[in-house]
PDB file of C-alpha atoms in Angstrom:
ATOM      1  CA  MET A 837     -33.087  19.596   5.049  1.00 47.00           C
ATOM      2  CA  ALA A 838     -29.177  21.333   4.508  1.00 49.00           C
ATOM      3  CA  GLU A 839     -27.442  21.581   7.585  1.00 49.00           C
ATOM      4  CA  ARG A 840     -27.920  24.211  10.450  1.00 50.00           C
ATOM      5  CA  PRO A 841     -26.107  27.370  10.717  1.00 53.00           C
ATOM      6  CA  GLU A 842     -23.449  27.493  14.111  1.00 76.00           C
ATOM      7  CA  ILE A 843     -23.781  30.689  13.932  1.00 78.00           C
ATOM      8  CA  PRO A 844     -26.911  32.860  14.020  1.00 77.00           C
ATOM      9  CA  HIS A 845     -27.410  35.681  11.639  1.00 72.00           C
ATOM     10  CA  PHE A 846     -28.503  37.854  15.672  1.00 82.00           C
ATOM     11  CA  PRO A 847     -26.625  37.360  18.594  1.00 79.00           C
ATOM     12  CA  ARG A 848     -30.233  38.217  20.294  1.00 86.00           C
ATOM     13  CA  THR A 849     -33.327  37.938  20.466  1.00 87.00           C
ATOM     14  CA  ALA A 850     -34.914  40.479  18.322  1.00 93.00           C
ATOM     15  CA  SER A 851     -38.504  41.927  17.434  1.00 95.00           C
ATOM     16  CA  VAL A 852     -39.714  42.133  13.697  1.00 97.00           C
ATOM     17  CA  GLU A 853     -39.885  45.370  12.545  1.00 97.00           C
ATOM     18  CA  ALA A 854     -40.950  44.105   8.939  1.00 97.00           C
ATOM     19  CA  TYR A 855     -41.710  41.025   6.850  1.00 98.00           C
ATOM     20  CA  GLY A 856     -42.831  40.374   3.521  1.00 97.00           C
ATOM     21  CA  LYS A 857     -40.547  40.087   0.086  1.00 97.00           C
ATOM     22  CA  GLY A 858     -39.771  36.916   1.315  1.00 98.00           C
ATOM     23  CA  GLY A 859     -38.046  38.515   4.257  1.00 97.00           C
ATOM     24  CA  PHE A 860     -38.134  39.823   6.806  1.00 97.00           C
ATOM     25  CA  TYR A 861     -36.061  43.236   8.605  1.00 97.00           C
ATOM     26  CA  PHE A 862     -34.898  42.744  12.496  1.00 94.00           C
ATOM     27  CA  GLY A 863     -31.910  44.617  14.567  1.00 89.00           C
ATOM     28  CA  GLU A 864     -31.566  46.756  11.721  1.00 89.00           C
ATOM     29  CA  MET A 865     -30.907  43.730   9.356  1.00 91.00           C
ATOM     30  CA  SER A 866     -32.773  42.165   6.508  1.00 94.00           C
ATOM     31  CA  HIS A 867     -32.691  38.741   6.492  1.00 95.00           C
ATOM     32  CA  VAL A 868     -34.741  36.398   3.450  1.00 97.00           C
ATOM     33  CA  GLY A 869     -36.015  33.555   3.832  1.00 97.00           C
ATOM     34  CA  SER A 870     -37.700  32.350   7.485  1.00 98.00           C
ATOM     35  CA  LEU A 871     -36.003  32.548  10.525  1.00 97.00           C
ATOM     36  CA  LEU A 872     -36.321  31.459  14.530  1.00 97.00           C
ATOM     37  CA  PHE A 873     -36.332  34.433  16.663  1.00 97.00           C
ATOM     38  CA  LEU A 874     -35.566  32.464  20.652  1.00 97.00           C
ATOM     39  CA  PRO A 875     -34.137  34.555  23.455  1.00 94.00           C
ATOM     40  CA  ASP A 876     -30.758  34.216  23.080  1.00 91.00           C
ATOM     41  CA  ALA A 877     -30.891  35.125  19.261  1.00 94.00           C
ATOM     42  CA  VAL A 878     -32.429  34.916  15.615  1.00 95.00           C
ATOM     43  CA  TRP A 879     -30.996  32.118  13.237  1.00 95.00           C
ATOM     44  CA  GLY A 880     -31.950  30.404   9.677  1.00 94.00           C
ATOM     45  CA  TRP A 881     -34.769  28.964   9.615  1.00 96.00           C
ATOM     46  CA  ASP A 882     -35.218  26.388   6.927  1.00 95.00           C
ATOM     47  CA  VAL A 883     -38.544  25.839   6.655  1.00 98.00           C
ATOM     48  CA  THR A 884     -40.828  26.967   3.743  1.00 98.00           C
ATOM     49  CA  ARG A 885     -43.745  25.071   4.202  1.00 97.00           C
ATOM     50  CA  PRO A 886     -46.175  24.121   7.752  1.00 98.00           C
ATOM     51  CA  GLU A 887     -45.583  20.261   6.777  1.00 97.00           C
ATOM     52  CA  GLN A 888     -41.886  20.652   6.631  1.00 98.00           C
ATOM     53  CA  ILE A 889     -41.929  21.679  11.043  1.00 98.00           C
ATOM     54  CA  ASP A 890     -41.852  19.041  13.310  1.00 98.00           C
ATOM     55  CA  ARG A 891     -38.912  18.702  16.391  1.00 97.00           C
ATOM     56  CA  TYR A 892     -36.199  18.265  14.327  1.00 97.00           C
ATOM     57  CA  SER A 893     -36.858  21.542  12.298  1.00 98.00           C
ATOM     58  CA  LEU A 894     -37.466  23.598  15.856  1.00 98.00           C
ATOM     59  CA  GLN A 895     -34.601  21.151  17.894  1.00 97.00           C
ATOM     60  CA  ARG A 896     -33.102  24.589  19.269  1.00 97.00           C
ATOM     61  CA  ALA A 897     -36.568  25.671  21.023  1.00 98.00           C
ATOM     62  CA  PHE A 898     -36.312  22.520  22.274  1.00 98.00           C
ATOM     63  CA  ASP A 899     -32.799  22.605  23.166  1.00 97.00           C
ATOM     64  CA  ASN A 900     -33.453  26.430  25.035  1.00 97.00           C
ATOM     65  CA  ALA A 901     -37.377  25.444  26.416  1.00 98.00           C
ATOM     66  CA  ASN A 902     -35.770  26.231  29.601  1.00 98.00           C
ATOM     67  CA  ALA A 903     -36.200  29.934  28.377  1.00 98.00           C
ATOM     68  CA  ILE A 904     -39.650  29.479  26.632  1.00 98.00           C
ATOM     69  CA  ASP A 905     -42.907  29.172  27.689  1.00 98.00           C
ATOM     70  CA  THR A 906     -44.863  30.201  24.435  1.00 98.00           C
ATOM     71  CA  LEU A 907     -43.542  29.679  20.633  1.00 98.00           C
ATOM     72  CA  ILE A 908     -45.810  31.119  18.320  1.00 98.00           C
ATOM     73  CA  VAL A 909     -45.704  29.297  14.551  1.00 98.00           C
ATOM     74  CA  GLY A 910     -45.995  31.711  11.681  1.00 98.00           C
ATOM     75  CA  THR A 911     -46.786  29.179   8.890  1.00 98.00           C
ATOM     76  CA  GLY A 912     -46.656  31.545   5.861  1.00 98.00           C
ATOM     77  CA  THR A 913     -49.881  32.369   3.898  1.00 97.00           C
ATOM     78  CA  GLU A 914     -51.479  29.105   4.915  1.00 95.00           C
ATOM     79  CA  VAL A 915     -53.425  27.669   7.992  1.00 96.00           C
ATOM     80  CA  TRP A 916     -52.199  24.618  10.080  1.00 97.00           C
ATOM     81  CA  ILE A 917     -52.574  23.169  12.780  1.00 97.00           C
ATOM     82  CA  ALA A 918     -49.453  21.189  14.884  1.00 97.00           C
ATOM     83  CA  PRO A 919     -49.941  17.562  14.775  1.00 97.00           C
ATOM     84  CA  ARG A 920     -50.961  15.926  17.874  1.00 97.00           C
ATOM     85  CA  PRO A 921     -46.944  14.879  18.621  1.00 97.00           C
ATOM     86  CA  LEU A 922     -45.599  18.402  18.023  1.00 98.00           C
ATOM     87  CA  ARG A 923     -48.053  19.692  19.851  1.00 98.00           C
ATOM     88  CA  ASP A 924     -47.649  16.328  22.849  1.00 98.00           C
ATOM     89  CA  GLN A 925     -43.234  16.912  22.154  1.00 98.00           C
ATOM     90  CA  LEU A 926     -43.406  21.013  22.865  1.00 98.00           C
ATOM     91  CA  ARG A 927     -45.849  20.046  26.311  1.00 98.00           C
ATOM     92  CA  ALA A 928     -44.063  17.709  27.865  1.00 98.00           C
ATOM     93  CA  VAL A 929     -40.669  20.147  27.853  1.00 98.00           C
ATOM     94  CA  GLY A 930     -42.933  23.510  29.196  1.00 98.00           C
ATOM     95  CA  ILE A 931     -43.522  24.575  25.656  1.00 98.00           C
ATOM     96  CA  VAL A 932     -46.416  25.767  24.877  1.00 98.00           C
ATOM     97  CA  LEU A 933     -47.637  26.180  20.522  1.00 98.00           C
ATOM     98  CA  ASP A 934     -49.085  28.963  19.190  1.00 98.00           C
ATOM     99  CA  VAL A 935     -49.877  28.801  15.594  1.00 98.00           C
ATOM    100  CA  MET A 936     -51.246  31.251  12.773  1.00 98.00           C
ATOM    101  CA  GLN A 937     -50.541  32.925   9.848  1.00 98.00           C
ATOM    102  CA  THR A 938     -47.323  34.631   9.969  1.00 98.00           C
ATOM    103  CA  GLY A 939     -48.314  38.131   9.753  1.00 98.00           C
ATOM    104  CA  PRO A 940     -50.781  37.727  12.676  1.00 98.00           C
ATOM    105  CA  ALA A 941     -47.491  35.734  13.970  1.00 98.00           C
ATOM    106  CA  VAL A 942     -44.929  38.349  13.892  1.00 98.00           C
ATOM    107  CA  ARG A 943     -48.072  40.338  15.251  1.00 98.00           C
ATOM    108  CA  THR A 944     -48.367  38.709  17.932  1.00 98.00           C
ATOM    109  CA  TYR A 945     -44.517  38.115  19.008  1.00 98.00           C
ATOM    110  CA  ASN A 946     -43.676  41.580  19.228  1.00 98.00           C
ATOM    111  CA  ILE A 947     -46.620  42.496  21.902  1.00 98.00           C
ATOM    112  CA  MET A 948     -45.124  40.230  24.213  1.00 98.00           C
ATOM    113  CA  ILE A 949     -41.777  40.333  23.497  1.00 96.00           C
ATOM    114  CA  GLY A 950     -42.725  43.983  24.752  1.00 96.00           C
ATOM    115  CA  GLU A 951     -44.441  42.029  27.894  1.00 97.00           C
ATOM    116  CA  ARG A 952     -41.357  40.522  27.998  1.00 95.00           C
ATOM    117  CA  ARG A 953     -43.258  37.638  28.156  1.00 97.00           C
ATOM    118  CA  ARG A 954     -40.732  34.313  27.622  1.00 98.00           C
ATOM    119  CA  VAL A 955     -41.391  33.809  24.056  1.00 98.00           C
ATOM    120  CA  ALA A 956     -40.568  32.575  20.437  1.00 98.00           C
ATOM    121  CA  ALA A 957     -41.187  32.175  17.743  1.00 98.00           C
ATOM    122  CA  ALA A 958     -40.635  30.240  14.181  1.00 98.00           C
ATOM    123  CA  LEU A 959     -41.606  32.152  10.804  1.00 98.00           C
ATOM    124  CA  ILE A 960     -41.981  31.296   7.395  1.00 98.00           C
ATOM    125  CA  ALA A 961     -41.228  34.510   4.865  1.00 98.00           C
ATOM    126  CA  VAL A 962     -44.425  35.490   3.082  1.00 97.00           C
ATOM    127  CA  PRO A 963     -43.968  36.906  -0.655  1.00 94.00           C
TER     128      PRO A 963
END
């Protein structure tokens, strides 16, 4: 994977206004590719397949564990079961992992943001 950029795409949390066609629309901005929505910023996420999801790809979530209770992972159009080691690593820092396809993940994330819950989302873009 490429080196992570140090500047977020958006400097605060945001709900997802639309998704599809390989990207997302949020905060009156559009982005082609996958995204990581954290409590303090939205970051590009260099993941295109669920098999690429690991501690390294989620390091920004681990770095913000004190502000996250739930991490929603949107796996694109694929069904994926997170490996036990990853679930255990997240649990060790107090984060509950909830994995689903990107469509339901977007809807769940938006509801939780609306409820002002301590949530983050790692979303693989869908066609």
